[in-house]
């Protein structure tokens, strides 16, 4: 079995319990040692054999199981993270009031590591005053209670209360394992607008000019801001199969001009604007009505038109006190290195912070990890060490939170 970080995966008794299997699979495949602690009700949705096969550990639900090992104390004491998926209204209530009537709730009381509870329930249950009070109580004690997603629930119902995507849950869990203070509620109530992905500029109905941006960094920024309490609008250009982050309002935009319109519409009332999207610098001057056919002769040259500088426009019209963060994907050349180009860009754009990525084969674009530098308008510069894109997002929001509090 893996000797990696030790995760206790608590599973509550809700229909979303089946998604805990995918969370378990992703954690074990990435080198984590996972002990599953379900409630009795959870085993009515997913059998113990499934959890045991995926984790490689026996599964118990009661404090009187395997008594010589004192599991109700030992499991919580030895964990590096306790992750509850799904956290039902009942489990949130028990945790908030210190009720310990089974192995999982006892584990929650003995854990001294980070605890993350991922809610899933019907909208009415999530919005009920009792549930909201319990969530506030838990967050006040340092428990990370994530924002639920919106979408299809059981039956024909839709609304807020859907379990977050398993990949998103694992991403946040890995972030807390790397840095236990990565998700404070320091952006509570702040309106945030984030752009992400790469724009596509049509040449004809089939072809386009674009770039290699996957959108993963922008989505990580939006996801992390929402879990730190912000009210987030994510303006998304083209991405590679990324699910909408939980707790985020998603707006789609294809071209640079569509992205520009969406950002101008969303930004006036925002406290923070982050331009993480990779906007094409140019677009074809004309778009062919039909697919351009391949012939024996050379194709006609493609005439290009410069796209608007969305970041500079947003800086020019920003509201008083608004914090604006830009991104720069740079390569060095014969005239200057990456940081020299970035310093010039920060001065030219006029934003408060500039995140700099040195791009190239296997770096920044289409990768799971990222590194770079964070430049500020007051002349500050610091490196962002290589880590997950969620980790970089957390570092960026730390810097933004400091600016907001000034």
PDB file of N, CA and C in Angstrom, residues 322-361:
ATOM      1  N   UNK A 322     -10.556  49.199  -7.020  1.00  0.00           N
ATOM      2  CA  UNK A 322     -10.577  47.891  -7.683  1.00  0.00           C
ATOM      3  C   UNK A 322      -9.155  47.388  -7.911  1.00  0.00           C
ATOM      4  N   UNK A 323      -8.916  46.121  -7.586  1.00  0.00           N
ATOM      5  CA  UNK A 323      -7.614  45.490  -7.785  1.00  0.00           C
ATOM      6  C   UNK A 323      -7.642  44.717  -9.094  1.00  0.00           C
ATOM      7  N   UNK A 324      -6.631  44.952  -9.939  1.00  0.00           N
ATOM      8  CA  UNK A 324      -6.575  44.280 -11.239  1.00  0.00           C
ATOM      9  C   UNK A 324      -5.273  43.494 -11.345  1.00  0.00           C
ATOM     10  N   UNK A 325      -5.426  42.223 -11.733  1.00  0.00           N
ATOM     11  CA  UNK A 325      -4.291  41.310 -11.875  1.00  0.00           C
ATOM     12  C   UNK A 325      -4.170  40.902 -13.333  1.00  0.00           C
ATOM     13  N   UNK A 326      -2.989  41.036 -13.888  1.00  0.00           N
ATOM     14  CA  UNK A 326      -2.741  40.612 -15.259  1.00  0.00           C
ATOM     15  C   UNK A 326      -1.845  39.389 -15.294  1.00  0.00           C
ATOM     16  N   UNK A 327      -1.792  38.756 -16.459  1.00  0.00           N
ATOM     17  CA  UNK A 327      -0.915  37.607 -16.681  1.00  0.00           C
ATOM     18  C   UNK A 327      -0.023  37.895 -17.879  1.00  0.00           C
ATOM     19  N   UNK A 328       1.195  37.398 -17.820  1.00  0.00           N
ATOM     20  CA  UNK A 328       2.125  37.550 -18.935  1.00  0.00           C
ATOM     21  C   UNK A 328       2.798  36.217 -19.207  1.00  0.00           C
ATOM     22  N   UNK A 329       2.560  35.668 -20.381  1.00  0.00           N
ATOM     23  CA  UNK A 329       3.262  34.466 -20.831  1.00  0.00           C
ATOM     24  C   UNK A 329       4.433  34.937 -21.685  1.00  0.00           C
ATOM     25  N   UNK A 330       5.646  34.792 -21.173  1.00  0.00           N
ATOM     26  CA  UNK A 330       6.808  35.410 -21.804  1.00  0.00           C
ATOM     27  C   UNK A 330       7.871  34.389 -22.176  1.00  0.00           C
ATOM     28  N   UNK A 331       8.648  34.737 -23.180  1.00  0.00           N
ATOM     29  CA  UNK A 331       9.897  34.045 -23.502  1.00  0.00           C
ATOM     30  C   UNK A 331      10.979  35.112 -23.613  1.00  0.00           C
ATOM     31  N   UNK A 332      12.184  34.766 -23.249  1.00  0.00           N
ATOM     32  CA  UNK A 332      13.282  35.691 -23.467  1.00  0.00           C
ATOM     33  C   UNK A 332      13.666  35.735 -24.933  1.00  0.00           C
ATOM     34  N   UNK A 333      14.369  36.813 -25.319  1.00  0.00           N
ATOM     35  CA  UNK A 333      14.864  36.924 -26.690  1.00  0.00           C
ATOM     36  C   UNK A 333      16.183  37.688 -26.670  1.00  0.00           C
ATOM     37  N   UNK A 334      16.652  38.093 -27.837  1.00  0.00           N
ATOM     38  CA  UNK A 334      17.951  38.765 -27.918  1.00  0.00           C
ATOM     39  C   UNK A 334      17.933  40.142 -27.278  1.00  0.00           C
ATOM     40  N   UNK A 335      16.747  40.692 -27.044  1.00  0.00           N
ATOM     41  CA  UNK A 335      16.648  42.040 -26.482  1.00  0.00           C
ATOM     42  C   UNK A 335      16.543  42.055 -24.957  1.00  0.00           C
ATOM     43  N   UNK A 336      15.903  41.024 -24.384  1.00  0.00           N
ATOM     44  CA  UNK A 336      15.683  41.025 -22.933  1.00  0.00           C
ATOM     45  C   UNK A 336      15.296  39.631 -22.477  1.00  0.00           C
ATOM     46  N   UNK A 337      15.435  39.385 -21.152  1.00  0.00           N
ATOM     47  CA  UNK A 337      15.000  38.100 -20.616  1.00  0.00           C
ATOM     48  C   UNK A 337      13.530  38.193 -20.204  1.00  0.00           C
ATOM     49  N   UNK A 338      13.006  37.107 -19.661  1.00  0.00           N
ATOM     50  CA  UNK A 338      11.581  37.024 -19.320  1.00  0.00           C
ATOM     51  C   UNK A 338      11.170  38.130 -18.365  1.00  0.00           C
ATOM     52  N   UNK A 339      11.934  38.318 -17.288  1.00  0.00           N
ATOM     53  CA  UNK A 339      11.553  39.307 -16.286  1.00  0.00           C
ATOM     54  C   UNK A 339      11.651  40.730 -16.800  1.00  0.00           C
ATOM     55  N   UNK A 340      12.619  41.018 -17.642  1.00  0.00           N
ATOM     56  CA  UNK A 340      12.726  42.365 -18.215  1.00  0.00           C
ATOM     57  C   UNK A 340      11.509  42.676 -19.082  1.00  0.00           C
ATOM     58  N   UNK A 341      11.101  41.710 -19.894  1.00  0.00           N
ATOM     59  CA  UNK A 341       9.886  41.900 -20.693  1.00  0.00           C
ATOM     60  C   UNK A 341       8.680  42.086 -19.786  1.00  0.00           C
ATOM     61  N   UNK A 342       8.613  41.322 -18.694  1.00  0.00           N
ATOM     62  CA  UNK A 342       7.468  41.400 -17.790  1.00  0.00           C
ATOM     63  C   UNK A 342       7.402  42.741 -17.069  1.00  0.00           C
ATOM     64  N   UNK A 343       8.552  43.254 -16.624  1.00  0.00           N
ATOM     65  CA  UNK A 343       8.566  44.557 -15.948  1.00  0.00           C
ATOM     66  C   UNK A 343       8.057  45.654 -16.878  1.00  0.00           C
ATOM     67  N   UNK A 344       8.468  45.580 -18.130  1.00  0.00           N
ATOM     68  CA  UNK A 344       7.995  46.567 -19.103  1.00  0.00           C
ATOM     69  C   UNK A 344       6.491  46.445 -19.324  1.00  0.00           C
ATOM     70  N   UNK A 345       5.993  45.208 -19.349  1.00  0.00           N
ATOM     71  CA  UNK A 345       4.561  44.997 -19.549  1.00  0.00           C
ATOM     72  C   UNK A 345       3.766  45.519 -18.365  1.00  0.00           C
ATOM     73  N   UNK A 346       4.232  45.280 -17.147  1.00  0.00           N
ATOM     74  CA  UNK A 346       3.531  45.775 -15.964  1.00  0.00           C
ATOM     75  C   UNK A 346       3.425  47.296 -16.006  1.00  0.00           C
ATOM     76  N   UNK A 347       4.492  47.955 -16.357  1.00  0.00           N
ATOM     77  CA  UNK A 347       4.483  49.418 -16.443  1.00  0.00           C
ATOM     78  C   UNK A 347       3.541  49.898 -17.538  1.00  0.00           C
ATOM     79  N   UNK A 348       3.535  49.184 -18.643  1.00  0.00           N
ATOM     80  CA  UNK A 348       2.701  49.563 -19.787  1.00  0.00           C
ATOM     81  C   UNK A 348       1.216  49.347 -19.512  1.00  0.00           C
ATOM     82  N   UNK A 349       0.882  48.250 -18.840  1.00  0.00           N
ATOM     83  CA  UNK A 349      -0.524  47.911 -18.603  1.00  0.00           C
ATOM     84  C   UNK A 349      -1.121  48.689 -17.444  1.00  0.00           C
ATOM     85  N   UNK A 350      -0.343  48.935 -16.393  1.00  0.00           N
ATOM     86  CA  UNK A 350      -0.847  49.699 -15.262  1.00  0.00           C
ATOM     87  C   UNK A 350      -1.665  48.901 -14.268  1.00  0.00           C
ATOM     88  N   UNK A 351      -1.563  47.562 -14.277  1.00  0.00           N
ATOM     89  CA  UNK A 351      -2.314  46.754 -13.309  1.00  0.00           C
ATOM     90  C   UNK A 351      -1.569  46.715 -11.971  1.00  0.00           C
ATOM     91  N   UNK A 352      -2.222  46.195 -10.951  1.00  0.00           N
ATOM     92  CA  UNK A 352      -1.644  46.158  -9.606  1.00  0.00           C
ATOM     93  C   UNK A 352      -0.662  45.004  -9.443  1.00  0.00           C
ATOM     94  N   UNK A 353      -0.995  43.860 -10.017  1.00  0.00           N
ATOM     95  CA  UNK A 353      -0.150  42.677  -9.943  1.00  0.00           C
ATOM     96  C   UNK A 353      -0.022  42.072 -11.332  1.00  0.00           C
ATOM     97  N   UNK A 354       1.133  41.496 -11.615  1.00  0.00           N
ATOM     98  CA  UNK A 354       1.327  40.799 -12.880  1.00  0.00           C
ATOM     99  C   UNK A 354       1.951  39.439 -12.577  1.00  0.00           C
ATOM    100  N   UNK A 355       1.256  38.373 -13.005  1.00  0.00           N
ATOM    101  CA  UNK A 355       1.755  37.011 -12.847  1.00  0.00           C
ATOM    102  C   UNK A 355       2.510  36.651 -14.123  1.00  0.00           C
ATOM    103  N   UNK A 356       3.756  36.254 -13.961  1.00  0.00           N
ATOM    104  CA  UNK A 356       4.629  36.020 -15.106  1.00  0.00           C
ATOM    105  C   UNK A 356       4.933  34.539 -15.223  1.00  0.00           C
ATOM    106  N   UNK A 357       4.671  33.977 -16.379  1.00  0.00           N
ATOM    107  CA  UNK A 357       5.021  32.589 -16.680  1.00  0.00           C
ATOM    108  C   UNK A 357       6.066  32.572 -17.785  1.00  0.00           C
ATOM    109  N   UNK A 358       7.138  31.827 -17.573  1.00  0.00           N
ATOM    110  CA  UNK A 358       8.076  31.551 -18.655  1.00  0.00           C
ATOM    111  C   UNK A 358       7.535  30.353 -19.415  1.00  0.00           C
ATOM    112  N   UNK A 359       7.131  30.572 -20.650  1.00  0.00           N
ATOM    113  CA  UNK A 359       6.458  29.524 -21.409  1.00  0.00           C
ATOM    114  C   UNK A 359       7.430  28.856 -22.371  1.00  0.00           C
ATOM    115  N   UNK A 360       7.061  27.680 -22.802  1.00  0.00           N
ATOM    116  CA  UNK A 360       7.865  26.894 -23.729  1.00  0.00           C
ATOM    117  C   UNK A 360       7.384  25.464 -23.688  1.00  0.00           C
ATOM    118  N   UNK A 361       8.078  24.584 -24.316  1.00  0.00           N
ATOM    119  CA  UNK A 361       7.668  23.190 -24.376  1.00  0.00           C
ATOM    120  C   UNK A 361       7.604  22.595 -22.970  1.00  0.00           C
TER     121      UNK A 361
END
